Coordinates of C-alpha atoms in Angstrom, one line a residue:
M104 CA -6.6 1.2 128.6
S105 CA -5.6 -2.6 128.3
P106 CA -2.6 -3.6 126.6
A107 CA -4.0 -4.8 123.8
H108 CA -5.4 -1.4 122.8
P109 CA -2.1 0.6 121.8
L110 CA -1.5 -2.8 119.6
I111 CA -4.6 -1.9 118.0
F112 CA -4.2 1.7 117.4
A113 CA -0.7 0.8 116.1
L114 CA -2.2 -1.4 113.6
G115 CA -4.8 1.4 112.6
A116 CA -2.1 3.5 111.7
A117 CA 0.1 1.3 109.8
A118 CA -2.6 2.1 107.4
G119 CA -0.3 5.1 106.6
L120 CA 2.4 2.7 105.3
V121 CA 0.5 2.0 102.3
L122 CA 1.3 5.3 100.7
S123 CA 4.9 3.7 99.8
A124 CA 3.7 0.4 98.9
G125 CA 4.9 1.0 95.2
P126 CA 3.2 0.7 91.7
A127 CA 1.5 -2.6 92.8
F128 CA -0.6 -0.7 94.5
A129 CA -1.2 3.1 92.1
Q130 CA -4.3 1.9 90.9
A131 CA -8.1 3.4 91.7
A132 CA -8.5 2.0 94.9
A133 CA -12.2 4.2 94.2
Q134 CA -13.5 1.1 92.6
L135 CA -13.1 -1.2 95.9
P136 CA -17.2 -2.5 97.0
I137 CA -18.6 -0.4 99.1
I138 CA -21.2 -2.4 100.9
V139 CA -19.8 -5.4 103.5
T140 CA -21.1 -8.6 103.6
A141 CA -18.0 -11.6 103.2
S142 CA -15.4 -9.2 102.6
R143 CA -14.4 -5.3 101.5
L144 CA -12.3 -6.8 98.4
D145 CA -13.4 -9.3 95.6
A146 CA -12.0 -12.0 97.9
A147 CA -11.4 -15.8 96.9
S148 CA -13.4 -18.9 98.2
I149 CA -15.9 -17.0 99.8
A150 CA -19.8 -18.4 98.9
I151 CA -21.8 -16.1 98.6
T152 CA -25.9 -16.3 97.4
T153 CA -27.7 -13.2 96.1
L154 CA -31.4 -12.8 96.0
T155 CA -32.2 -10.4 93.5
P156 CA -36.2 -8.3 93.7
A157 CA -37.1 -11.3 91.3
D158 CA -36.2 -13.7 94.0
L159 CA -38.2 -11.5 96.4
A160 CA -41.1 -10.4 94.9
T161 CA -43.7 -13.5 96.0
S162 CA -42.0 -13.4 99.7
D163 CA -43.7 -11.2 102.2
S164 CA -40.5 -11.8 104.5
L165 CA -37.0 -12.0 104.5
A166 CA -37.8 -15.3 106.7
D167 CA -39.6 -16.5 103.6
A168 CA -37.2 -15.9 101.1
L169 CA -34.5 -17.3 102.7
A170 CA -36.5 -20.5 103.4
R171 CA -35.9 -21.4 99.9
L172 CA -32.2 -21.7 100.0
P173 CA -30.9 -25.3 100.4
E174 CA -28.0 -24.0 103.3
V175 CA -30.7 -22.3 104.9
Y176 CA -33.0 -24.0 107.9
V177 CA -35.4 -20.9 108.8
Q178 CA -37.9 -22.2 111.8
Q179 CA -40.7 -20.2 111.9
P180 CA -43.4 -21.6 114.5
G181 CA -47.0 -21.3 113.6
G182 CA -45.8 -18.5 110.8
R183 CA -44.6 -14.8 111.0
S184 CA -46.2 -14.3 114.6
G185 CA -43.0 -17.3 115.7
F186 CA -39.9 -16.2 116.0
G187 CA -37.9 -16.7 112.3
A188 CA -34.5 -18.5 113.7
L189 CA -31.8 -19.3 111.0
F190 CA -29.8 -21.8 111.0
L191 CA -26.9 -21.8 108.1
R192 CA -25.4 -24.8 107.3
G193 CA -26.6 -26.0 111.0
A194 CA -25.1 -23.5 113.2
D195 CA -26.7 -21.4 115.9
P196 CA -29.0 -18.9 114.5
N197 CA -27.0 -16.5 116.7
F198 CA -24.2 -17.7 115.0
T199 CA -25.1 -15.5 111.9
T200 CA -24.8 -11.7 111.5
V201 CA -27.5 -9.9 110.1
L202 CA -26.6 -6.6 108.3
L203 CA -28.7 -3.8 106.6
D204 CA -26.5 -2.1 104.2
G205 CA -23.7 -3.5 106.2
I206 CA -25.3 -1.9 109.4
P207 CA -25.3 -5.1 112.3
L208 CA -29.0 -5.4 113.7
N209 CA -27.9 -8.4 115.8
N210 CA -29.4 -7.6 119.8
A211 CA -26.7 -8.4 122.7
T212 CA -29.9 -8.4 125.3
S213 CA -31.8 -10.8 123.5
S214 CA -32.7 -13.9 125.6
R215 CA -31.7 -15.9 122.4
G216 CA -28.0 -14.5 121.9
G217 CA -28.2 -11.9 120.1
A218 CA -30.4 -14.1 117.1
V219 CA -32.3 -11.4 114.6
N220 CA -36.0 -12.2 113.9
L221 CA -36.0 -12.7 110.3
S222 CA -39.8 -12.3 110.9
E223 CA -39.6 -8.3 111.7
L224 CA -37.6 -8.3 108.3
G225 CA -39.7 -7.3 105.3
T226 CA -38.4 -7.0 101.6
A227 CA -39.6 -3.8 100.3
G228 CA -37.4 -1.5 99.3
I229 CA -34.4 -4.1 99.1
A230 CA -32.1 -4.1 96.1
R231 CA -30.6 -7.6 96.8
V232 CA -30.4 -9.7 99.5
E233 CA -26.4 -11.3 100.0
I234 CA -26.0 -14.2 101.9
A235 CA -22.2 -15.5 103.0
A236 CA -21.3 -18.7 104.3
G237 CA -18.4 -19.1 106.0
P238 CA -16.3 -17.9 109.6
L239 CA -16.4 -14.2 109.0
S240 CA -15.4 -12.3 112.0
S241 CA -11.8 -11.8 110.4
V242 CA -14.4 -8.7 108.5
L243 CA -17.0 -8.4 110.9
G244 CA -15.8 -9.5 114.4
S245 CA -17.7 -11.2 117.0
G246 CA -20.6 -13.0 116.1
S247 CA -20.2 -14.2 112.6
L248 CA -19.2 -17.6 113.1
A249 CA -21.6 -19.4 110.5
G250 CA -22.0 -16.2 108.1
A251 CA -23.9 -13.0 107.6
V252 CA -26.7 -12.0 105.6
N253 CA -26.6 -8.4 104.2
L254 CA -29.7 -6.9 103.1
V255 CA -28.9 -3.9 100.4
V256 CA -31.3 -1.0 100.9
A257 CA -32.0 0.4 97.0
G258 CA -30.8 3.9 96.2
G259 CA -32.2 6.4 94.1
T260 CA -32.8 6.4 90.2
D261 CA -32.1 8.9 87.7
V262 CA -35.9 9.4 86.6
P263 CA -38.3 9.8 89.8
R264 CA -41.1 7.2 90.2
L265 CA -43.6 6.5 92.8
T266 CA -44.5 2.9 93.5
A267 CA -47.7 2.0 95.3
T268 CA -48.5 -2.0 96.1
A269 CA -51.7 -3.1 97.9
G270 CA -51.7 -7.2 98.9
A271 CA -54.3 -9.8 100.1
G272 CA -54.5 -13.5 101.3
T273 CA -57.1 -15.9 102.1
R274 CA -56.2 -16.2 105.7
G275 CA -56.8 -12.7 106.5
D276 CA -53.6 -11.2 105.7
L277 CA -53.0 -7.6 104.2
G278 CA -49.9 -5.6 103.0
G279 CA -49.3 -2.2 101.2
V280 CA -45.8 -0.7 100.3
L281 CA -45.6 3.1 99.3
G282 CA -42.3 3.9 97.9
W283 CA -40.5 7.0 96.0
R284 CA -36.8 6.6 94.4
G285 CA -35.6 9.3 92.2
P286 CA -32.9 12.2 91.9
I287 CA -32.0 14.8 94.7
S288 CA -29.3 16.5 93.1
T289 CA -26.4 16.1 90.3
G290 CA -25.1 13.2 91.8
A291 CA -27.5 12.2 94.8
G292 CA -30.7 10.2 94.6
A293 CA -32.7 9.0 97.6
A294 CA -35.1 6.2 98.1
I295 CA -38.2 6.5 100.9
T296 CA -40.4 3.1 101.3
A297 CA -43.5 2.7 104.1
E298 CA -44.4 -0.8 104.3
Y299 CA -47.6 -2.8 106.3
A300 CA -47.9 -6.0 107.0
D301 CA -50.7 -8.1 108.7
D302 CA -50.0 -12.0 108.9
G303 CA -53.6 -13.0 109.9
E304 CA -54.3 -16.0 111.4
A305 CA -51.2 -18.1 110.4
S306 CA -52.3 -20.5 113.4
P307 CA -54.5 -20.5 116.4
G308 CA -54.2 -17.5 118.2
A309 CA -51.4 -16.2 116.6
A310 CA -51.3 -12.4 115.4
F311 CA -48.4 -10.1 113.6
E312 CA -48.5 -6.6 112.6
M313 CA -45.3 -4.6 111.2
V314 CA -44.8 -1.1 110.4
T315 CA -41.8 -0.2 108.5
L316 CA -40.1 3.3 107.4
T317 CA -37.0 3.3 105.7
A318 CA -35.2 6.2 104.0
K319 CA -31.7 5.9 101.5
V320 CA -29.6 8.7 100.3
A321 CA -26.8 7.6 98.4
S322 CA -24.7 8.7 95.5
R323 CA -25.6 7.2 92.0
D324 CA -22.4 6.9 91.4
P325 CA -21.9 2.8 92.1
A326 CA -18.3 3.5 92.8
R327 CA -19.1 5.6 95.6
P328 CA -19.7 4.3 99.2
D329 CA -21.1 7.8 100.5
R330 CA -25.1 7.7 101.9
L331 CA -27.2 7.8 104.5
L332 CA -29.7 5.8 105.9
L333 CA -32.6 6.3 107.8
R334 CA -34.9 3.0 109.5
F335 CA -37.8 2.8 112.2
N336 CA -39.8 -0.4 112.4
D337 CA -42.5 -1.3 114.8
V338 CA -44.0 -5.0 115.5
V339 CA -46.5 -6.1 117.7
S340 CA -47.3 -9.9 117.5
R341 CA -49.4 -12.7 119.9
Q342 CA -48.6 -16.2 119.9
F343 CA -48.2 -19.0 122.3
P344 CA -44.8 -19.2 124.4
D345 CA -41.8 -21.0 123.1
N346 CA -41.6 -24.8 124.4
S347 CA -45.6 -24.6 125.1
G348 CA -46.2 -27.4 122.8
G349 CA -48.2 -24.8 120.9
P350 CA -51.8 -24.6 120.2
A351 CA -52.1 -28.4 120.2
F352 CA -50.5 -28.5 123.6
A353 CA -49.9 -26.1 125.4
T354 CA -52.2 -26.7 128.9
R355 CA -52.5 -22.4 129.6
R356 CA -54.4 -21.1 126.4
S357 CA -53.5 -17.7 126.7
T358 CA -50.5 -16.0 124.1
E359 CA -47.8 -14.3 124.5
R360 CA -48.0 -10.6 123.6
R361 CA -44.8 -9.3 122.1
T362 CA -43.8 -5.7 120.8
A363 CA -40.6 -4.6 119.2
R364 CA -39.5 -1.1 118.4
E365 CA -36.3 -0.1 116.3
W366 CA -34.3 3.0 115.7
L367 CA -31.6 2.6 112.7
A368 CA -29.3 5.3 111.6
G369 CA -26.1 5.2 109.7
G370 CA -23.7 6.8 107.2
T371 CA -20.8 6.6 104.9
L372 CA -18.7 9.4 103.8
R373 CA -15.4 9.6 101.4
L374 CA -13.0 11.4 102.9
V375 CA -10.2 11.3 100.8
E376 CA -10.1 9.7 96.8
A377 CA -7.3 9.4 94.7
D378 CA -5.6 7.4 92.0
A379 CA -3.8 5.1 94.9
L380 CA -6.0 5.6 97.7
S381 CA -9.6 6.1 99.5
L382 CA -10.4 6.7 103.1
D383 CA -13.5 6.2 104.0
A384 CA -15.6 7.2 107.6
S385 CA -18.8 5.5 108.7
A386 CA -20.8 5.6 111.7
S387 CA -24.2 3.8 113.1
W388 CA -26.4 4.0 115.8
L389 CA -29.4 1.3 116.7
D390 CA -31.7 1.5 119.1
R391 CA -34.4 -1.4 120.1
R392 CA -36.9 -2.1 122.9
D393 CA -38.7 -5.3 123.3
T394 CA -41.3 -6.0 125.9
S395 CA -43.0 -9.4 126.5
N396 CA -45.8 -10.5 128.5
S397 CA -45.8 -14.2 128.8
P398 CA -48.4 -17.0 130.7
G399 CA -45.4 -19.0 131.1
V400 CA -45.8 -23.0 130.5
A401 CA -47.9 -25.4 133.0
G402 CA -45.4 -27.8 134.2
S403 CA -45.9 -31.5 133.1
A404 CA -44.8 -35.2 133.8
L405 CA -41.5 -34.8 132.2
D406 CA -40.9 -31.0 133.5
P407 CA -43.0 -30.3 136.6
F408 CA -41.8 -26.7 136.9
G409 CA -42.3 -25.4 133.5
V410 CA -42.1 -21.8 132.7
P411 CA -43.0 -19.1 135.4
A412 CA -45.4 -16.3 133.9
G413 CA -43.4 -12.9 133.9
E414 CA -43.3 -9.9 131.9
D415 CA -40.0 -8.2 130.4
V416 CA -38.8 -4.8 129.1
S417 CA -35.5 -4.7 127.7
R418 CA -33.8 -2.1 125.8
Y419 CA -30.4 -1.9 123.5
R420 CA -28.2 0.7 122.4
R421 CA -25.0 0.2 120.1
A422 CA -23.0 3.1 118.2
L423 CA -20.2 2.2 115.7
G424 CA -17.9 3.9 114.4
Q425 CA -15.2 2.8 111.7
L426 CA -12.2 4.1 109.3
V427 CA -11.5 2.2 106.2
L428 CA -8.1 3.0 104.1
G429 CA -8.3 1.5 100.6
V430 CA -5.5 1.0 98.1
G431 CA -5.5 -1.0 95.1
G432 CA -5.6 -2.1 91.5
P433 CA -6.8 -5.2 89.4
A434 CA -3.4 -7.0 90.5
A435 CA -3.3 -6.4 94.2
R436 CA -5.7 -4.6 96.4
L437 CA -5.2 -3.8 100.4
V438 CA -7.4 -2.6 103.1
L439 CA -6.8 -1.5 106.4
G440 CA -8.7 -0.2 109.3
T441 CA -10.1 0.1 112.8
E442 CA -13.1 0.4 114.5
I443 CA -14.5 1.3 118.0
G444 CA -17.9 0.3 119.0
H445 CA -19.9 1.1 122.4
E446 CA -22.9 -1.0 123.3
R447 CA -25.7 -0.5 126.2
G448 CA -28.5 -3.2 127.6
S449 CA -31.1 -3.5 129.9
S450 CA -33.4 -5.6 131.1
D451 CA -36.3 -5.0 133.6
G452 CA -38.5 -7.9 134.3
S453 CA -40.0 -10.3 136.8
L454 CA -41.1 -13.8 137.0
D455 CA -44.4 -14.8 139.1
F456 CA -43.6 -17.6 141.6
G457 CA -46.3 -16.7 143.5
F458 CA -45.1 -13.6 144.2
P459 CA -42.7 -11.2 141.5
V460 CA -38.8 -12.2 141.7
P461 CA -36.9 -9.7 140.0
T462 CA -35.5 -10.7 136.7
S463 CA -33.2 -7.2 135.6
F464 CA -30.0 -6.4 134.7
R465 CA -28.0 -4.0 133.0
A466 CA -24.5 -4.1 131.3
A467 CA -22.3 -2.0 128.9
R468 CA -19.5 -2.5 127.0
T469 CA -16.8 -0.9 124.6
S470 CA -14.5 -2.4 121.4
Y471 CA -11.9 -2.1 119.4
A472 CA -10.9 -3.5 116.7
A473 CA -8.2 -2.9 114.0
F474 CA -8.4 -4.9 110.8
A475 CA -6.6 -5.7 107.3
E476 CA -7.8 -7.1 103.7
A477 CA -5.5 -8.4 101.3
A478 CA -6.4 -9.4 97.4
R479 CA -3.7 -10.2 94.8
S480 CA -4.4 -11.5 91.6
R481 CA -1.6 -13.2 88.8
G482 CA -3.2 -15.4 85.4
P483 CA -5.8 -17.9 86.6
F484 CA -4.9 -17.7 90.6
S485 CA -6.0 -15.3 93.2
V486 CA -5.6 -15.3 96.6
G487 CA -7.6 -13.4 99.6
A488 CA -6.7 -13.2 103.3
A489 CA -8.5 -11.0 106.1
A490 CA -7.2 -10.8 109.9
R491 CA -8.8 -8.5 112.3
L492 CA -8.2 -8.2 116.3
D493 CA -10.8 -7.1 118.3
A494 CA -10.4 -5.9 122.3
I495 CA -14.0 -6.1 123.9
D496 CA -13.8 -4.8 127.5
G497 CA -14.1 -7.9 130.3
F498 CA -12.5 -10.2 127.5
A499 CA -8.7 -11.5 126.0
P500 CA -7.9 -9.7 122.8
R501 CA -9.0 -12.2 120.0
L502 CA -7.2 -12.4 116.6
T503 CA -9.3 -14.3 113.9
G504 CA -8.1 -14.7 110.0
R505 CA -9.1 -16.1 107.2
L506 CA -7.3 -17.2 104.1
G507 CA -8.9 -18.2 100.6
A508 CA -7.9 -18.8 97.0
Q509 CA -9.2 -19.3 93.7
L510 CA -7.8 -21.1 90.5
Q511 CA -9.8 -20.1 86.9
P512 CA -8.0 -21.0 83.9
A513 CA -8.5 -19.1 81.3
E514 CA -11.0 -19.2 78.9
S515 CA -12.0 -21.9 81.0
D516 CA -16.0 -22.3 82.5
L517 CA -14.6 -23.7 85.8
A518 CA -13.6 -22.4 89.0
L519 CA -12.2 -24.3 91.8
S520 CA -12.0 -22.7 95.2
V521 CA -10.6 -23.2 99.1
G522 CA -10.9 -21.5 102.2
A523 CA -10.2 -21.5 106.0
G524 CA -10.5 -19.4 108.7
T525 CA -11.6 -18.8 112.5
S526 CA -14.2 -17.0 114.0
F527 CA -15.4 -16.1 117.7
K528 CA -18.8 -14.6 119.6
A529 CA -18.7 -13.0 123.0
P530 CA -21.3 -13.9 125.1
S531 CA -24.4 -12.2 125.4
F532 CA -25.8 -9.6 127.9
Y533 CA -28.6 -11.9 129.1
A534 CA -26.1 -14.9 129.2
L535 CA -23.2 -12.9 131.2
G536 CA -25.9 -11.1 133.5
N537 CA -29.6 -12.8 133.9
P538 CA -29.8 -13.2 137.4
F539 CA -31.5 -17.1 137.1
V540 CA -29.4 -18.3 134.2
G541 CA -26.5 -15.7 133.9
N542 CA -22.6 -16.6 134.2
P543 CA -20.4 -13.8 134.3
A544 CA -17.6 -16.1 133.8
L545 CA -18.6 -17.2 130.4
R546 CA -15.9 -17.5 128.0
A547 CA -16.4 -16.5 124.7
E548 CA -17.5 -19.3 121.5
S549 CA -15.1 -20.1 118.6
G550 CA -14.9 -21.4 115.4
R551 CA -12.9 -22.9 112.9
S552 CA -14.2 -23.9 109.5
A553 CA -12.6 -25.0 106.4
E554 CA -14.4 -25.4 102.9
A555 CA -13.5 -26.4 99.2
G556 CA -15.8 -25.8 95.8
L557 CA -16.2 -25.5 92.4
V558 CA -18.6 -23.4 90.1
W559 CA -18.8 -24.3 86.2
S560 CA -20.7 -21.7 84.3
P561 CA -20.6 -21.9 80.6
S562 CA -23.6 -19.4 80.4
N563 CA -25.5 -16.7 82.6
R564 CA -28.1 -18.8 82.9
Q565 CA -26.2 -22.7 83.1
R566 CA -24.6 -23.1 86.4
L567 CA -23.7 -25.8 88.4
A568 CA -21.9 -25.5 91.6
L569 CA -20.5 -28.0 94.6
S570 CA -19.0 -27.2 98.1
V571 CA -18.0 -29.2 100.8
F572 CA -17.3 -28.1 104.3
H573 CA -16.3 -28.8 107.5
N574 CA -17.2 -26.5 111.0
R575 CA -15.4 -27.0 114.2
Y576 CA -17.4 -24.7 117.3
T577 CA -16.0 -25.2 120.5
D578 CA -16.8 -23.9 124.4
L579 CA -20.5 -23.3 123.2
I580 CA -22.6 -21.9 125.5
D581 CA -25.1 -24.1 126.8
F582 CA -27.7 -24.3 129.8
V583 CA -27.4 -26.9 132.7
A584 CA -29.9 -27.5 135.4
D585 CA -27.9 -29.4 138.0
P586 CA -26.6 -28.6 140.6
A587 CA -27.8 -25.1 139.9
P588 CA -29.4 -23.9 136.5
R589 CA -27.2 -21.7 134.6
L590 CA -25.3 -21.4 131.3
V591 CA -21.7 -22.6 131.1
N592 CA -19.1 -23.0 128.4
R593 CA -18.9 -26.8 127.4
A594 CA -20.6 -27.7 124.1
R595 CA -17.8 -28.8 121.0
V596 CA -20.2 -29.2 118.1
L597 CA -18.8 -30.6 114.6
T598 CA -20.9 -29.7 111.1
T599 CA -19.5 -31.7 107.9
G600 CA -21.9 -31.0 105.0
A601 CA -22.0 -30.7 101.4
V602 CA -24.5 -28.2 99.0
A603 CA -25.1 -28.1 95.2
S604 CA -27.0 -26.2 93.4
L605 CA -27.7 -26.4 89.4
A606 CA -29.3 -23.7 86.8
Q607 CA -30.1 -25.0 83.5
P608 CA -32.2 -23.5 80.5
L609 CA -34.9 -25.3 79.0
G610 CA -35.2 -23.6 75.7
R611 CA -34.9 -19.8 75.2
T612 CA -38.5 -18.6 77.9
A613 CA -38.0 -21.8 80.8
D614 CA -35.4 -22.9 83.4
L615 CA -34.6 -25.1 85.9
S616 CA -33.2 -25.1 89.3
L617 CA -32.4 -27.8 91.7
S618 CA -30.4 -28.0 94.8
V619 CA -29.5 -29.8 97.6
Q620 CA -27.6 -29.4 101.1
Y621 CA -26.7 -32.4 103.4
A622 CA -25.4 -31.2 106.8
D623 CA -24.3 -33.7 109.6
T624 CA -24.6 -31.8 112.8
R625 CA -23.3 -33.3 116.3
D626 CA -22.3 -32.5 119.9
A627 CA -18.9 -34.3 119.8
A628 CA -20.1 -35.6 123.5
G629 CA -23.2 -37.1 122.8
G630 CA -26.0 -37.1 124.3
T631 CA -29.3 -35.3 123.5
P632 CA -29.6 -34.6 119.9
L633 CA -29.2 -31.0 118.7
L634 CA -32.3 -29.5 118.1
N635 CA -33.8 -27.9 114.5
R636 CA -30.8 -29.2 112.4
P637 CA -32.7 -31.3 109.6
A638 CA -29.7 -33.4 107.6
W639 CA -31.1 -33.1 104.3
R640 CA -32.9 -30.1 102.2
F641 CA -33.9 -30.5 98.8
G642 CA -35.0 -27.8 96.1
G643 CA -36.3 -27.4 92.9
A644 CA -38.0 -24.9 90.7
F645 CA -39.6 -24.2 87.5
S646 CA -39.9 -21.1 85.5
W647 CA -41.7 -20.3 81.8
R648 CA -42.5 -17.3 80.6
P649 CA -44.8 -18.3 77.8
H650 CA -45.3 -14.4 76.9
A651 CA -43.4 -11.1 77.6
T652 CA -46.0 -9.9 80.0
L653 CA -46.6 -13.3 81.7
A654 CA -44.3 -15.6 83.7
L655 CA -45.2 -18.7 85.7
S656 CA -43.4 -20.5 88.5
A657 CA -43.5 -23.5 90.6
R658 CA -41.3 -24.3 93.3
Y659 CA -40.9 -28.0 95.4
D660 CA -39.1 -27.6 98.8
V661 CA -38.5 -30.4 100.9
T662 CA -37.2 -30.4 104.7
D663 CA -35.9 -33.6 106.4
T664 CA -36.9 -34.8 110.0
R665 CA -35.2 -32.7 112.9
F666 CA -35.6 -32.9 116.7
D667 CA -37.6 -30.3 118.8
A668 CA -38.5 -30.0 122.3
S669 CA -41.4 -28.8 124.3
V670 CA -42.4 -29.2 127.9
P671 CA -45.2 -31.1 127.7
T672 CA -43.5 -33.8 125.6
G673 CA -40.1 -33.7 125.8
V674 CA -37.7 -34.3 123.0
Q675 CA -39.4 -35.6 119.4
A676 CA -38.7 -35.8 116.4
L677 CA -41.1 -34.0 113.7
D678 CA -41.6 -35.3 110.7
A679 CA -40.2 -34.1 107.2
Y680 CA -42.4 -32.5 104.9
G681 CA -42.7 -30.8 101.5
L682 CA -44.2 -27.7 100.3
L683 CA -45.2 -26.4 97.1
A684 CA -45.6 -23.1 95.8
L685 CA -47.3 -21.7 92.6
S686 CA -46.7 -18.3 91.3
A687 CA -47.8 -16.1 88.1
E688 CA -47.0 -12.8 87.1
W689 CA -48.9 -10.5 84.6
Q690 CA -48.1 -7.4 83.3
P691 CA -51.2 -6.0 81.9
H692 CA -49.4 -2.8 80.5
I693 CA -46.5 -0.8 81.5
G694 CA -46.0 0.5 85.2
T695 CA -49.2 -1.9 86.4
R696 CA -48.2 -5.7 87.9
I697 CA -50.2 -8.6 89.2
I698 CA -48.8 -11.8 91.1
L699 CA -50.7 -14.5 92.1
T700 CA -49.3 -16.5 94.6
L701 CA -50.5 -19.9 96.0
D702 CA -48.6 -21.1 99.1
N703 CA -48.1 -24.9 100.4
A704 CA -50.3 -25.4 97.4
L705 CA -50.9 -29.3 98.7
D706 CA -52.0 -27.7 101.9
A707 CA -49.4 -30.3 103.5
D708 CA -49.8 -30.8 107.3
F709 CA -46.3 -29.7 109.1
A710 CA -44.5 -28.4 111.9
D711 CA -41.4 -26.0 112.6
A712 CA -42.0 -26.6 116.1
I713 CA -43.9 -29.1 118.3
G714 CA -47.6 -28.5 118.8
F715 CA -47.4 -25.3 116.3
P716 CA -49.3 -26.4 112.8
G717 CA -47.9 -24.7 109.7
P718 CA -49.6 -22.2 107.7
A719 CA -52.0 -24.0 105.8
R720 CA -52.6 -23.4 101.9
R721 CA -52.9 -19.6 101.1
G722 CA -53.8 -18.1 98.3
R723 CA -52.5 -14.2 97.8
I724 CA -52.8 -11.4 95.5
R725 CA -50.3 -8.5 95.1
I726 CA -50.8 -5.2 92.6
T727 CA -48.1 -2.8 91.6
R728 CA -48.5 0.4 90.4
T729 CA -45.6 2.3 89.4
F730 CA -45.8 5.9 88.3

């Protein structure tokens, strides 16, 4: 046991001391929130955006839904068959933790450093999506340098209901959902969802099919965290290899075939509940298997070697366990907890250099953590703090923290907030162990962030929000080709930006929303520009309900120029583009809903990666019947 472990367990054991914390905590701890995204408490200064089922209704994937948000840029080359990479406030995709009901989905064996492919995540059976921007290692541990995205799965209902959805589009895409929700006992409910998606031919050579099964049993009391979640996801896709230049420039016309199969199980049980405290135990298991068979990328004048053809089978498994003690009331709240995790990964593959060269590796590590969160309110002021100590095999213990404050005067519609925090990410198994580019001496990546914001909300439909932020990431893991190709710690990246949004009612039946983000992301050392970082993102949406059974909406989103790279072309700037989406929702009678959607209505010519044309104009119909 390392010297840090006794300290961690001592910190966790200190939870017992809150039993004598006095009357400030002698209130109902059972009211603490049960889903972890940005905090286990209603912490101040954490920017959270929530997508509701209404926001998700016209989206066929999480990537599609998140791409409409100003703080997010989603790169999805050639449609859903391309890797859906999330850039949150200009940060790398592997700096964002993606969770399902609070269970992390990030995969340390991935060559993308653990980034989650948003294209693989559908929206069926999701009650809401929470996007938290800012450093969250003090809550979630390693990896949450930029923030987190949490998909909250819908639970049971008081009345049983069966829902069936069928959809089709003009590019040969198909989809279907079958779901049941209802009570299974006096205090518990269940939800079961099956989803199928076929993306058709979004771009030449592209194909994507997905099957997802999700089941959840949970307490129908929203104040209780008790739940059991099971999920199976299976994906098969084809696309030109990354950096190949896609259908436009790739010399080798064969596509890469990828498969992904994922099993997930998790649960939470409230062990103790009293007026002054609650004690919850959680456990989860993730098992993922990926395969790829790639034709490689032919060399060019700019890169004579290209990328060799190859194949790979990777496996990743992770078990997590957690104990959380909560004490609190309206004025003061405290959470103390411990966590233990074990992850194991393997990769079995080879590259073709005229003869097969193995690329296999195996790795495993155990991590221990202790954490604390506190929140205090007095009059118009509220403050929140979080701290977490992580000890991961092979690395020195890391302490991260976050502090925030909010001011909202009584009878005022205006709220002001400030916050700052630190974060870190341990290197992935791929970065440490890949025989060609891995480096076992890599250090953990680190981040420091600060932000300030204001929100003016005089009514439920009217809201103005503005925030400014500054992020500093150090020891970023980067690839160097000289003197030998490998991954090293060297980069220091700075991001400074601002986000503004406005929601404004236009009478009783219409609403207008506008949003903008500016993010200046740069390598402090200069040199080659960072890829896939648009400085500006604009969005506008108009919705109108001319009749109780009919809703119409239009949305226009603009993405600024950004740089990308491919073997045939080198680094190039991709043009800015705007996309118009139109939708109509009609309820001809109770229990039936018909949604018509026109994506890329102006048939804009755009690309998310060099040589990968974005999907052309597409019409879709989706019919839902609830019994």
